[in-house]
PDB file of C-alpha atoms in Angstrom:
ATOM      1  CA  MET B  16     155.832  68.999  85.638  1.00 54.00           C
ATOM      2  CA  SER B  17     155.946  71.568  88.343  1.00 62.00           C
ATOM      3  CA  GLY B  18     154.365  74.146  86.001  1.00 72.00           C
ATOM      4  CA  ALA B  19     151.111  72.222  85.487  1.00 83.00           C
ATOM      5  CA  LEU B  20     147.841  73.920  86.345  1.00 86.00           C
ATOM      6  CA  ALA B  21     145.970  72.777  89.420  1.00 85.00           C
ATOM      7  CA  LYS B  22     142.680  70.976  88.853  1.00 83.00           C
ATOM      8  CA  PRO B  23     139.550  73.000  89.668  1.00 81.00           C
ATOM      9  CA  VAL B  24     137.621  71.963  92.767  1.00 80.00           C
ATOM     10  CA  MET B  25     134.346  70.558  91.448  1.00 84.00           C
ATOM     11  CA  ARG B  26     133.210  68.410  94.375  1.00 87.00           C
ATOM     12  CA  GLY B  27     130.580  70.265  96.426  1.00 88.00           C
ATOM     13  CA  MET B  28     130.697  73.325  94.183  1.00 89.00           C
ATOM     14  CA  LEU B  29     126.960  73.288  93.412  1.00 90.00           C
ATOM     15  CA  ALA B  30     125.987  73.008  97.072  1.00 92.00           C
ATOM     16  CA  LYS B  31     128.373  75.781  98.051  1.00 92.00           C
ATOM     17  CA  ARG B  32     127.127  78.172  95.370  1.00 93.00           C
ATOM     18  CA  LEU B  33     123.488  77.228  95.977  1.00 96.00           C
ATOM     19  CA  ARG B  34     123.823  77.952  99.695  1.00 96.00           C
ATOM     20  CA  PHE B  35     125.305  81.369  98.938  1.00 96.00           C
ATOM     21  CA  HIS B  36     122.627  82.257  96.394  1.00 97.00           C
ATOM     22  CA  LEU B  37     119.779  81.081  98.634  1.00 98.00           C
ATOM     23  CA  ILE B  38     121.011  83.218 101.513  1.00 98.00           C
ATOM     24  CA  ALA B  39     121.496  86.210  99.207  1.00 98.00           C
ATOM     25  CA  ALA B  40     118.039  85.802  97.615  1.00 98.00           C
ATOM     26  CA  PHE B  41     116.311  85.422 100.990  1.00 98.00           C
ATOM     27  CA  SER B  42     118.084  88.477 102.401  1.00 98.00           C
ATOM     28  CA  LEU B  43     117.258  90.547  99.344  1.00 98.00           C
ATOM     29  CA  ALA B  44     113.600  89.504  99.435  1.00 98.00           C
ATOM     30  CA  ILE B  45     113.272  90.409 103.131  1.00 98.00           C
ATOM     31  CA  GLY B  46     114.949  93.759 102.507  1.00 98.00           C
ATOM     32  CA  ILE B  47     112.695  94.624  99.588  1.00 98.00           C
ATOM     33  CA  ALA B  48     109.570  93.580 101.519  1.00 98.00           C
ATOM     34  CA  ALA B  49     110.550  95.745 104.504  1.00 98.00           C
ATOM     35  CA  THR B  50     111.345  98.692 102.240  1.00 98.00           C
ATOM     36  CA  PHE B  51     107.962  98.384 100.504  1.00 98.00           C
ATOM     37  CA  LYS B  52     106.140  98.121 103.815  1.00 98.00           C
ATOM     38  CA  PHE B  53     107.686 101.222 105.317  1.00 98.00           C
ATOM     39  CA  ALA B  54     108.017 103.301 102.127  1.00 97.00           C
ATOM     40  CA  VAL B  55     104.651 102.518 100.498  1.00 97.00           C
ATOM     41  CA  ALA B  56     102.175 100.591 102.643  1.00 97.00           C
ATOM     42  CA  GLU B  57     102.421 102.532 105.907  1.00 97.00           C
ATOM     43  CA  PRO B  58     102.122 106.026 104.314  1.00 97.00           C
ATOM     44  CA  ARG B  59      99.185 104.758 102.239  1.00 97.00           C
ATOM     45  CA  LYS B  60      97.474 103.411 105.378  1.00 97.00           C
ATOM     46  CA  ARG B  61      97.958 106.741 107.148  1.00 96.00           C
ATOM     47  CA  ALA B  62      96.579 108.651 104.144  1.00 96.00           C
ATOM     48  CA  TYR B  63      93.465 106.460 103.983  1.00 95.00           C
ATOM     49  CA  ALA B  64      92.887 106.798 107.719  1.00 95.00           C
ATOM     50  CA  GLU B  65      93.184 110.577 107.489  1.00 95.00           C
ATOM     51  CA  PHE B  66      90.795 110.720 104.512  1.00 94.00           C
ATOM     52  CA  TYR B  67      88.123 108.575 106.170  1.00 93.00           C
ATOM     53  CA  LYS B  68      88.240 110.568 109.432  1.00 94.00           C
ATOM     54  CA  LYS B  69      86.459 113.451 107.702  1.00 93.00           C
ATOM     55  CA  TYR B  70      84.630 111.517 104.941  1.00 94.00           C
ATOM     56  CA  ASP B  71      80.827 111.616 105.036  1.00 95.00           C
ATOM     57  CA  ALA B  72      79.394 108.804 102.931  1.00 94.00           C
ATOM     58  CA  ALA B  73      75.796 110.021 103.187  1.00 94.00           C
ATOM     59  CA  LYS B  74      76.761 113.485 101.968  1.00 95.00           C
ATOM     60  CA  GLU B  75      78.723 111.983  99.085  1.00 94.00           C
ATOM     61  CA  PHE B  76      75.781 109.752  98.159  1.00 90.00           C
ATOM     62  CA  GLU B  77      73.391 112.694  98.130  1.00 89.00           C
ATOM     63  CA  ALA B  78      75.755 114.695  95.921  1.00 91.00           C
ATOM     64  CA  MET B  79      76.038 111.847  93.422  1.00 88.00           C
ATOM     65  CA  ARG B  80      72.270 111.250  93.496  1.00 86.00           C
ATOM     66  CA  GLU B  81      71.612 114.937  92.804  1.00 86.00           C
ATOM     67  CA  ALA B  82      74.101 114.775  89.911  1.00 87.00           C
ATOM     68  CA  GLY B  83      72.133 111.872  88.395  1.00 83.00           C
ATOM     69  CA  VAL B  84      74.864 109.254  88.694  1.00 85.00           C
ATOM     70  CA  PHE B  85      72.474 106.564  89.962  1.00 82.00           C
ATOM     71  CA  VAL B  86      69.681 105.380  87.702  1.00 77.00           C
ATOM     72  CA  SER B  87      67.575 103.704  90.389  1.00 79.00           C
ATOM     73  CA  ALA B  88      67.924 106.448  93.030  1.00 69.00           C
ATOM     74  CA  ARG B  89      66.316 109.531  91.541  1.00 68.00           C
ATOM     75  CA  PRO B  90      66.466 112.769  93.501  1.00 64.00           C
ATOM     76  CA  THR B  91      63.407 113.479  95.583  1.00 65.00           C
ATOM     77  CA  GLY B  92      61.243 116.287  94.254  1.00 59.00           C
ATOM     78  CA  LYS B  93      62.808 119.313  95.887  1.00 54.00           C
TER      79      LYS B  93
END
């Protein structure tokens, strides 16, 4: 029977495949997290910082109060 098929190697197969998939999943997760941080989070942080450098909250509040947005803060009689 020299033409018989060889038996598949089953011993340790789960551990071997699990090790490979764990390493691949961990690497992929780290890569995606780094990509998100540098492609989304950092530009968003810079945009917010730039916006709030020239943002005047008191001026914005007065504009909304004059427009009648707030019920309890009526405009002073000007």
